[in-house]
PDB file of N, CA and C in Angstrom:
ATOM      1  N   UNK A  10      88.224  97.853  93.493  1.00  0.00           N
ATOM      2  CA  UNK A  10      87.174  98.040  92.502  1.00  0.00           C
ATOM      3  C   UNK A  10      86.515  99.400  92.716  1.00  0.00           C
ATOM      4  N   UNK A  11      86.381  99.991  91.497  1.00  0.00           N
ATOM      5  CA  UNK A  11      85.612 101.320  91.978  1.00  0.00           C
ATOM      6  C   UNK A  11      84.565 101.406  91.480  1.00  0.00           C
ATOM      7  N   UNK A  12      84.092 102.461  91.944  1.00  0.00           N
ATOM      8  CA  UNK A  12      82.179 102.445  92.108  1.00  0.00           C
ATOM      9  C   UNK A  12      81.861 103.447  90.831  1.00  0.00           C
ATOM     10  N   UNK A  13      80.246 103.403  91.064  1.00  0.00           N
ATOM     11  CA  UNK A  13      79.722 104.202  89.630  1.00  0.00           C
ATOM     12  C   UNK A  13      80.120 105.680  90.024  1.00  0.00           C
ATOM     13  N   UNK A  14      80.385 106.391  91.198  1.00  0.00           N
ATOM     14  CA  UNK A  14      80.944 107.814  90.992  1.00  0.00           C
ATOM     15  C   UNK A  14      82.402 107.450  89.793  1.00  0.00           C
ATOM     16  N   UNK A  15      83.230 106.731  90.401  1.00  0.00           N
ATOM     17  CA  UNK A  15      84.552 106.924  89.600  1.00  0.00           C
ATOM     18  C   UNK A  15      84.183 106.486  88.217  1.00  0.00           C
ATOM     19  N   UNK A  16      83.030 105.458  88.030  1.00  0.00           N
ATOM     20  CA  UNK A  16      83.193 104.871  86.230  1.00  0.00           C
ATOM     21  C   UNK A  16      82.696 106.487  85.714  1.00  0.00           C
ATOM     22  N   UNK A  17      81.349 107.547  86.601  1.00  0.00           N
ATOM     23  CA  UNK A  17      80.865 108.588  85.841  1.00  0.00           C
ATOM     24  C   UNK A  17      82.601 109.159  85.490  1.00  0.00           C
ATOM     25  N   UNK A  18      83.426 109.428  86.583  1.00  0.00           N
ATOM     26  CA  UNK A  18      84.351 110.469  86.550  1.00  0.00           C
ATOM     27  C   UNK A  18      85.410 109.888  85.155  1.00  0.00           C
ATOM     28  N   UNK A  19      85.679 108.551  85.158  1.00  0.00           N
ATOM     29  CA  UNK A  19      86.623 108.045  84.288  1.00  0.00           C
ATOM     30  C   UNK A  19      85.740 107.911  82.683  1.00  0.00           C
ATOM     31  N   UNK A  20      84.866 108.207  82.457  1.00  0.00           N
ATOM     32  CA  UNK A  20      84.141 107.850  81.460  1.00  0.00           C
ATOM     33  C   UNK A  20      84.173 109.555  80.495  1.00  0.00           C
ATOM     34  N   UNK A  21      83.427 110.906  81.682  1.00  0.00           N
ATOM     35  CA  UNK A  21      83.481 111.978  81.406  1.00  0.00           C
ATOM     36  C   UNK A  21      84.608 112.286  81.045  1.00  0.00           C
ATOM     37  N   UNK A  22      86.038 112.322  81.977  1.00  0.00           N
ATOM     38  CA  UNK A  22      87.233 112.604  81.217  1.00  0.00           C
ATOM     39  C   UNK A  22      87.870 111.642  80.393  1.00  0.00           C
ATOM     40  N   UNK A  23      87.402 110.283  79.990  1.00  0.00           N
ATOM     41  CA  UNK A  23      87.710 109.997  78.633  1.00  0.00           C
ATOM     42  C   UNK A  23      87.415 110.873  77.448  1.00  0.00           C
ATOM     43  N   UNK A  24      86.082 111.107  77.855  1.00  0.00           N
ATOM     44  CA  UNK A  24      85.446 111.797  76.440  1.00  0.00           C
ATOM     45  C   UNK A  24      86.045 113.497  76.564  1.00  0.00           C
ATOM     46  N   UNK A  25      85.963 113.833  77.276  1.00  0.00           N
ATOM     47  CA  UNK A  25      86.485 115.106  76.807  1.00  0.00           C
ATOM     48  C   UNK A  25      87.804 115.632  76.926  1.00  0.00           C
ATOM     49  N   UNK A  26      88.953 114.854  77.028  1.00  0.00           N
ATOM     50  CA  UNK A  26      90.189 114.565  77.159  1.00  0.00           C
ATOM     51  C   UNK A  26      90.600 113.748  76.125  1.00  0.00           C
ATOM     52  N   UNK A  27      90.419 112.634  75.770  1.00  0.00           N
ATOM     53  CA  UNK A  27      91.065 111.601  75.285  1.00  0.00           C
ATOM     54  C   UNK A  27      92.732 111.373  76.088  1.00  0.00           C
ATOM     55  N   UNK A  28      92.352 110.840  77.030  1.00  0.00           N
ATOM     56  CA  UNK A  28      93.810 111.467  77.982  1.00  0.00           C
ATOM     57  C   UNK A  28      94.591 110.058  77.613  1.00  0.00           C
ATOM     58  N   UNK A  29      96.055 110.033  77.752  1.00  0.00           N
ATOM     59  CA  UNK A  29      97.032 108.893  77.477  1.00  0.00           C
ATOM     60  C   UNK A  29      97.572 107.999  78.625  1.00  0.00           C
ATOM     61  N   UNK A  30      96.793 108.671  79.750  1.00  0.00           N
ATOM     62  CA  UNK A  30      97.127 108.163  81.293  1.00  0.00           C
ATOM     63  C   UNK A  30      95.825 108.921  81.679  1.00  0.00           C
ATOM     64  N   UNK A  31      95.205 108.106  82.497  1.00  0.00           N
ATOM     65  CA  UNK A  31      94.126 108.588  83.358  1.00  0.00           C
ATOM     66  C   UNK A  31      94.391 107.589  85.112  1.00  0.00           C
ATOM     67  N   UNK A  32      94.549 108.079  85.904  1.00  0.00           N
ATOM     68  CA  UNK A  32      94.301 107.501  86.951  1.00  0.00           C
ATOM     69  C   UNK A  32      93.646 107.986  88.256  1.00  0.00           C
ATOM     70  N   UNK A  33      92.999 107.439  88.623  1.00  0.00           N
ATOM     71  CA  UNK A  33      91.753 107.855  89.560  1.00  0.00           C
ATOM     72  C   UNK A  33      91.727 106.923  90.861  1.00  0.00           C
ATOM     73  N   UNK A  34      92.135 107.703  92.318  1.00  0.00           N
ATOM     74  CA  UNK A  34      92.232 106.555  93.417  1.00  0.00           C
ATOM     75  C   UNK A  34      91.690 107.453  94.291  1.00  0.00           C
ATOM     76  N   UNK A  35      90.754 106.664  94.802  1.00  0.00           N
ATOM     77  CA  UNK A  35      89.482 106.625  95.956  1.00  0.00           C
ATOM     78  C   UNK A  35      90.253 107.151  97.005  1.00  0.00           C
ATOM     79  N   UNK A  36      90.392 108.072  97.680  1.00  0.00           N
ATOM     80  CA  UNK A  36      90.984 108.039  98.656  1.00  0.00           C
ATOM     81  C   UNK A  36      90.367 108.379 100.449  1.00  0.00           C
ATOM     82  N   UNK A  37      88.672 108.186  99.754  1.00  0.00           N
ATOM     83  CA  UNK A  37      87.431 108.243 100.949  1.00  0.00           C
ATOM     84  C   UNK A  37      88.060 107.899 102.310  1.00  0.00           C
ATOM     85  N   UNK A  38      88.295 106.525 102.546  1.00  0.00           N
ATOM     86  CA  UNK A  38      88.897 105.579 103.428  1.00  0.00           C
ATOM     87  C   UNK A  38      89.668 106.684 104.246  1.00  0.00           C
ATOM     88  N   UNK A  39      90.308 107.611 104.091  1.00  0.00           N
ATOM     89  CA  UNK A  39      91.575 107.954 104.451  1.00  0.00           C
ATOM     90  C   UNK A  39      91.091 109.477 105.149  1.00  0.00           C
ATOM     91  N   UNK A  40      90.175 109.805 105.130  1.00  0.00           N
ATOM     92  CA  UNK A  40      89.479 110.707 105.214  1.00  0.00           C
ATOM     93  C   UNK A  40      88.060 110.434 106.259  1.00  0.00           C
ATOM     94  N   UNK A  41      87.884 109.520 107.246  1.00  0.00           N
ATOM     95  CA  UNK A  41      86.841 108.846 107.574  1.00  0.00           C
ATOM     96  C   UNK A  41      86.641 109.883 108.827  1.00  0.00           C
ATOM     97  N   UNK A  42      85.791 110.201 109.427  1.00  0.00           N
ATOM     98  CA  UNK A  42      85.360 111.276 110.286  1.00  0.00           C
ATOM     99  C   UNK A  42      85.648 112.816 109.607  1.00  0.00           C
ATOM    100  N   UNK A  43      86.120 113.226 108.933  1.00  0.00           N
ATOM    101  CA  UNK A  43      86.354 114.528 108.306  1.00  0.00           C
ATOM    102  C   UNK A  43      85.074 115.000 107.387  1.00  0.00           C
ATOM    103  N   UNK A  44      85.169 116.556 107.091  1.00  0.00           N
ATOM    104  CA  UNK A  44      84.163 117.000 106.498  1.00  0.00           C
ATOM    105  C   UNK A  44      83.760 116.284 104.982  1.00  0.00           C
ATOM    106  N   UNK A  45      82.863 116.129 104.566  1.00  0.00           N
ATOM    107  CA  UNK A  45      82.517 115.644 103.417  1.00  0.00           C
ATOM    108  C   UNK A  45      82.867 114.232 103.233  1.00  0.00           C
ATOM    109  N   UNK A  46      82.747 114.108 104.400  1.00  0.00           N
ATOM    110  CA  UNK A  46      82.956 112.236 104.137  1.00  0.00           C
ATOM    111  C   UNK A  46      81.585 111.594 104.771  1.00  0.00           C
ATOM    112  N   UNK A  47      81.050 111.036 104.358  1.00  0.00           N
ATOM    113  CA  UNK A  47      79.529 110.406 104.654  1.00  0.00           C
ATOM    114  C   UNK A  47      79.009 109.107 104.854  1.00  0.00           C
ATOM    115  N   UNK A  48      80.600 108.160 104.787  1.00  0.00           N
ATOM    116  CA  UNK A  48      80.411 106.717 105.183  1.00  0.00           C
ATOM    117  C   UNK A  48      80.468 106.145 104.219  1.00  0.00           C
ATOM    118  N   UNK A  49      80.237 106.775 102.998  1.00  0.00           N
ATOM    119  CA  UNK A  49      79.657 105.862 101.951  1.00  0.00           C
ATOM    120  C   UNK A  49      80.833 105.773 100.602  1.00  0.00           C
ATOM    121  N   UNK A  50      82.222 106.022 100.776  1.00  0.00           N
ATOM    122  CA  UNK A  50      82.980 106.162 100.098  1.00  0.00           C
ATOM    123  C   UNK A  50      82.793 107.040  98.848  1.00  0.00           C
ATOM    124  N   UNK A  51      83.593 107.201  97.591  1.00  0.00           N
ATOM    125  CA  UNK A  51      83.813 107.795  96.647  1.00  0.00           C
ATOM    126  C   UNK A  51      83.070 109.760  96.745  1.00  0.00           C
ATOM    127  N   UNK A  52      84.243 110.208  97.763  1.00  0.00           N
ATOM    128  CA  UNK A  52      83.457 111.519  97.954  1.00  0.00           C
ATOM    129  C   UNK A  52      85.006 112.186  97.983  1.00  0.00           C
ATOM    130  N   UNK A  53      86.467 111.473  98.299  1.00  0.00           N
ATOM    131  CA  UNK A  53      87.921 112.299  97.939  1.00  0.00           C
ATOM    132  C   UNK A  53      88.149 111.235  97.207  1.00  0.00           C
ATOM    133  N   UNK A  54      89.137 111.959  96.280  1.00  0.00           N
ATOM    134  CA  UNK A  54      89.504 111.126  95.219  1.00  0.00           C
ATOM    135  C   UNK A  54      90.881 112.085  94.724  1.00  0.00           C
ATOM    136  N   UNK A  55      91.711 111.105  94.498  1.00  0.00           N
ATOM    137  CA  UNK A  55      93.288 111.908  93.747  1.00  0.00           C
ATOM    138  C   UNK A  55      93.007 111.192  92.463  1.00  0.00           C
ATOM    139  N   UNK A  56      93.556 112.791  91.653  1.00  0.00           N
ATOM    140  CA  UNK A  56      93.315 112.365  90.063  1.00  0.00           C
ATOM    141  C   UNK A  56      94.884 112.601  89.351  1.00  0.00           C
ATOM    142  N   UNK A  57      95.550 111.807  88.583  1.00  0.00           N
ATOM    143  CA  UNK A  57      96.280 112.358  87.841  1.00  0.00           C
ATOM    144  C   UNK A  57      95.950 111.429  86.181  1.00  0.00           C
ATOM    145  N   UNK A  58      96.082 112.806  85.403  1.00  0.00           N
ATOM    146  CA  UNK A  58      95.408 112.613  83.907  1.00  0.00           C
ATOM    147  C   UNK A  58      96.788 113.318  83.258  1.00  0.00           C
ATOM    148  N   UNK A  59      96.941 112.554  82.033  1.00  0.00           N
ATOM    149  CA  UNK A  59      97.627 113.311  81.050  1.00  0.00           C
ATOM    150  C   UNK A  59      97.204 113.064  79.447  1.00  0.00           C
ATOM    151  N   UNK A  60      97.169 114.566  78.870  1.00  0.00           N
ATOM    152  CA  UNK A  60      96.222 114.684  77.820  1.00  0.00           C
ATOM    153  C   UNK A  60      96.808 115.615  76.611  1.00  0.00           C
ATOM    154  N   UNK A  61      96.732 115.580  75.607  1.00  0.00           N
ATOM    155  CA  UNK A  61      97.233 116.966  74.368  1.00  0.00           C
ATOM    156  C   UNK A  61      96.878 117.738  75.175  1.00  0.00           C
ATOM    157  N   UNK A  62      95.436 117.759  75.571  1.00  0.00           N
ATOM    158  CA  UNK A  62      94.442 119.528  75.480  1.00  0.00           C
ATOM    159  C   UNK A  62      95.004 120.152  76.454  1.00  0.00           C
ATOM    160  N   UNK A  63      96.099 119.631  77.303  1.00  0.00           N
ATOM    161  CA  UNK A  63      96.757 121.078  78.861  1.00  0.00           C
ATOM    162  C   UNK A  63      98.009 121.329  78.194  1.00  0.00           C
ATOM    163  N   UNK A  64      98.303 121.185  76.996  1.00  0.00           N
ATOM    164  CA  UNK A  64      99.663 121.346  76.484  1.00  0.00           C
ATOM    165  C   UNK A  64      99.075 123.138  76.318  1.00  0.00           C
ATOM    166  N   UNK A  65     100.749 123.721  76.948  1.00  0.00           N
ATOM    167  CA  UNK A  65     100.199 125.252  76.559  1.00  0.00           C
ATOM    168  C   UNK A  65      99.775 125.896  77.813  1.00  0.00           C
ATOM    169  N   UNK A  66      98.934 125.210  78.731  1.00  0.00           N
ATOM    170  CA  UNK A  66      98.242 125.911  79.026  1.00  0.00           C
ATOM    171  C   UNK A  66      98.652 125.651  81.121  1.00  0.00           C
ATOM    172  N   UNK A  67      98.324 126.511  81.462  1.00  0.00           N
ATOM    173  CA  UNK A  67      99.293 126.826  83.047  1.00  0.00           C
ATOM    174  C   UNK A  67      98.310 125.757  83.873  1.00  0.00           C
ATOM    175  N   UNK A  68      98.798 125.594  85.354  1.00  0.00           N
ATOM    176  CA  UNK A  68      98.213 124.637  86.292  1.00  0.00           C
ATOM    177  C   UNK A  68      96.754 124.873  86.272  1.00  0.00           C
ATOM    178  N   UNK A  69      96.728 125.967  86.542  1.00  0.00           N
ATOM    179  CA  UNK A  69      95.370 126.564  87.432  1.00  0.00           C
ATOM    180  C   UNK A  69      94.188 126.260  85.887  1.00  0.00           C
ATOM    181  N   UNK A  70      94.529 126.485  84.542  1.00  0.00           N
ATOM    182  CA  UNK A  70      93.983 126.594  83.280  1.00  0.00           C
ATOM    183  C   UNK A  70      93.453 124.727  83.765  1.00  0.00           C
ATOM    184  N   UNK A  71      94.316 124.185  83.116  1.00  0.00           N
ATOM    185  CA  UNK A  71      94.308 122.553  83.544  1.00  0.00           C
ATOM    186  C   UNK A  71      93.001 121.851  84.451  1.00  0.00           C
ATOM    187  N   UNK A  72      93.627 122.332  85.605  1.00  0.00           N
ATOM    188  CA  UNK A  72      92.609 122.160  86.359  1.00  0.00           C
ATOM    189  C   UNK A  72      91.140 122.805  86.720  1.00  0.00           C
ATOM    190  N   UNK A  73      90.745 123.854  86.174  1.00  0.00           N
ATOM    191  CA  UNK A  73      89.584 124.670  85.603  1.00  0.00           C
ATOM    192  C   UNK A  73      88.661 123.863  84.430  1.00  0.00           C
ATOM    193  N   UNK A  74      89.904 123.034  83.501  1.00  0.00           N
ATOM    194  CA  UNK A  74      89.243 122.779  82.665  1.00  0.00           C
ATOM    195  C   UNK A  74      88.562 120.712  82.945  1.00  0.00           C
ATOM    196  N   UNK A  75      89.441 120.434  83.948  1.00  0.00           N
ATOM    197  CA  UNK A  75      88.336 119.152  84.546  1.00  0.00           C
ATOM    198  C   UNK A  75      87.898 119.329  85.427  1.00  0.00           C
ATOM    199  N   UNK A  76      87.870 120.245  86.116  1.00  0.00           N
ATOM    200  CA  UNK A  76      86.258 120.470  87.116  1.00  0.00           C
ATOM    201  C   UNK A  76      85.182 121.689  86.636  1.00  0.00           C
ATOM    202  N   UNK A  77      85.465 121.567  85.046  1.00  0.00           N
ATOM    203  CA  UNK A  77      84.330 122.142  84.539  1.00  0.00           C
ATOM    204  C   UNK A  77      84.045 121.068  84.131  1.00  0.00           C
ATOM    205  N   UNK A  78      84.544 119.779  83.435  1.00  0.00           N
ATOM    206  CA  UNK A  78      83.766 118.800  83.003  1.00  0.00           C
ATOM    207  C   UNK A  78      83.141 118.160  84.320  1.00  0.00           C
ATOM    208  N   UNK A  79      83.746 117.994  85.393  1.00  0.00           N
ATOM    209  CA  UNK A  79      82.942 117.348  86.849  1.00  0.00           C
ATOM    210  C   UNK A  79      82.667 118.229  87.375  1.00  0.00           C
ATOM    211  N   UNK A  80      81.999 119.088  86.877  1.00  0.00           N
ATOM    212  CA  UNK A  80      80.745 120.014  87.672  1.00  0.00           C
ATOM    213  C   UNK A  80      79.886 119.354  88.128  1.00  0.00           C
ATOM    214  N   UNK A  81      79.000 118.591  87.988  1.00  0.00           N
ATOM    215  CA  UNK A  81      77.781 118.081  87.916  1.00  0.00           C
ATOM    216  C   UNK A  81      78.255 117.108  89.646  1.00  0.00           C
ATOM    217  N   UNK A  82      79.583 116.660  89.531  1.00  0.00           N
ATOM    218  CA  UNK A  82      80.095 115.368  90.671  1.00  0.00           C
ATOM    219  C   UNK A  82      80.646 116.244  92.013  1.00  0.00           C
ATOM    220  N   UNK A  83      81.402 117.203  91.512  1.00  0.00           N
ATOM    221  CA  UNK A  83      81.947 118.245  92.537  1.00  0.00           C
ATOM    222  C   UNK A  83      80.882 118.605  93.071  1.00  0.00           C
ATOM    223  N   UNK A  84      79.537 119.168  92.544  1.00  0.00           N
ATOM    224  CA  UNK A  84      78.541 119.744  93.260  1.00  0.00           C
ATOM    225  C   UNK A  84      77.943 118.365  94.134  1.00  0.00           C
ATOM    226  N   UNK A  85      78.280 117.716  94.054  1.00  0.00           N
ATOM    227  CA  UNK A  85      77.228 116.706  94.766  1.00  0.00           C
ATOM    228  C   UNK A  85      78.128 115.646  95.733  1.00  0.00           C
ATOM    229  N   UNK A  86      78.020 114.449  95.065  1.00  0.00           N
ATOM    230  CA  UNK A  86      79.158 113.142  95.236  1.00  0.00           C
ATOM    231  C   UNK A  86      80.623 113.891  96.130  1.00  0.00           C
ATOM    232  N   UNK A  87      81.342 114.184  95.025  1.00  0.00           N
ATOM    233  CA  UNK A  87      82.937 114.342  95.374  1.00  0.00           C
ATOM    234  C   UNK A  87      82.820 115.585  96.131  1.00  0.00           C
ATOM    235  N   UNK A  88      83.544 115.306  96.960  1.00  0.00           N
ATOM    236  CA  UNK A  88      84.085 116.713  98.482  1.00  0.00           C
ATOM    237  C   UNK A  88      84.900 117.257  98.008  1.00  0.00           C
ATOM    238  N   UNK A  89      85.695 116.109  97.546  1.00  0.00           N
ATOM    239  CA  UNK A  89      87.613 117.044  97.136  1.00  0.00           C
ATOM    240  C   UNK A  89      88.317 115.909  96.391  1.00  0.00           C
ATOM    241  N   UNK A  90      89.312 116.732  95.449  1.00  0.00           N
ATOM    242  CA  UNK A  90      89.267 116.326  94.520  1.00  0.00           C
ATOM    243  C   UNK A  90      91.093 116.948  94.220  1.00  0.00           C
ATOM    244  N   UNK A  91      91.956 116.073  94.516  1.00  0.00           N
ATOM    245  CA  UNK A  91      93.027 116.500  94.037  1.00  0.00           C
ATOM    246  C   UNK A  91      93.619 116.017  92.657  1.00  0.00           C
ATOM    247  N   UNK A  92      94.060 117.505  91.901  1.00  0.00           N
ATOM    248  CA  UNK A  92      94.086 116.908  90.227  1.00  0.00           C
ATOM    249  C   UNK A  92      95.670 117.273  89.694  1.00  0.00           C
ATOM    250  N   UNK A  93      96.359 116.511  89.373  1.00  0.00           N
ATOM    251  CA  UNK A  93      97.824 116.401  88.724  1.00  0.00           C
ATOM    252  C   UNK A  93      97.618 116.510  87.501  1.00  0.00           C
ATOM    253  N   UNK A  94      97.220 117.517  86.440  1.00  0.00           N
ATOM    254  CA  UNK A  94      97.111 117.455  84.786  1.00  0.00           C
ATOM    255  C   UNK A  94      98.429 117.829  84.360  1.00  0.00           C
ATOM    256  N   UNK A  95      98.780 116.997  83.253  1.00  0.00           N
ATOM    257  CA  UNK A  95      99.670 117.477  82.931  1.00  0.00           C
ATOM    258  C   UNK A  95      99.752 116.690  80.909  1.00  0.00           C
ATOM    259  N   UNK A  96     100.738 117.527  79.873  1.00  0.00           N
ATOM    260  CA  UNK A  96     100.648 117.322  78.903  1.00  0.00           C
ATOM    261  C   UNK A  96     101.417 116.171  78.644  1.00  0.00           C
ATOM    262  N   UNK A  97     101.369 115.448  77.443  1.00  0.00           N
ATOM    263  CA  UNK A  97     102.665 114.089  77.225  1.00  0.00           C
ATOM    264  C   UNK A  97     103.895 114.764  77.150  1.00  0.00           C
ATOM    265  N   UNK A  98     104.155 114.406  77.738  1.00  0.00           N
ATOM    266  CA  UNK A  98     106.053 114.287  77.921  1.00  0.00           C
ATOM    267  C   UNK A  98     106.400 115.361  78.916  1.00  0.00           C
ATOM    268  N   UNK A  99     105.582 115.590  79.753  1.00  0.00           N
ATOM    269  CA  UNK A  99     105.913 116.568  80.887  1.00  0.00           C
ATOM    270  C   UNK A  99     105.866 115.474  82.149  1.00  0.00           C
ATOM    271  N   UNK A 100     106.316 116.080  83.074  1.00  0.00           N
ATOM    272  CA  UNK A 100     106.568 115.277  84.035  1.00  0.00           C
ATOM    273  C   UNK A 100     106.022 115.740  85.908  1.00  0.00           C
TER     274      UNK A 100
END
């Protein structure tokens, strides 16, 4: 079950994505004594999203463009944040 960081994170890139795959896994646990980990889970997290809006557009573009929408979580909550974007029918 995931917590209100991941519903903010899965809710924000609904809306500004409309993505066709979104998946989002906690991966705090795995990370326990390391920097930016604080006991309290939802602070690493692996993301893979697929959406129209990265069609076109290179890795680094992609991923610029959802941690401009989780600005607000990156600065705070989330430590790190690994992101797999990619367009439909890419692989």
């Amino acid at each position: 079950m995931m917590g209100a960081v991941a519903d903010t994170v899965r809710r924000k890139l609904t809306e500004a994505f409309s993505p066709t795959r979104l998946e989002l896994v906690d991966d705090s646990d795995r990370h326990h004594g390391h920097a930016g980990h604080s006991g309290s889970g939802e602070s690493h997290f692996n993301l893979r999203i697929e959406a129209e809006a990265f069609a076109g557009k290179a890795r680094v573009m992609r991923q610029r463009l959802v941690m401009t929408v989780l600005a607000d979580e990156l600065a705070g909550p989330i430590h790190a944040l690994s992101i797999v974007a990619t367009a439909p029918g890419e692989t």
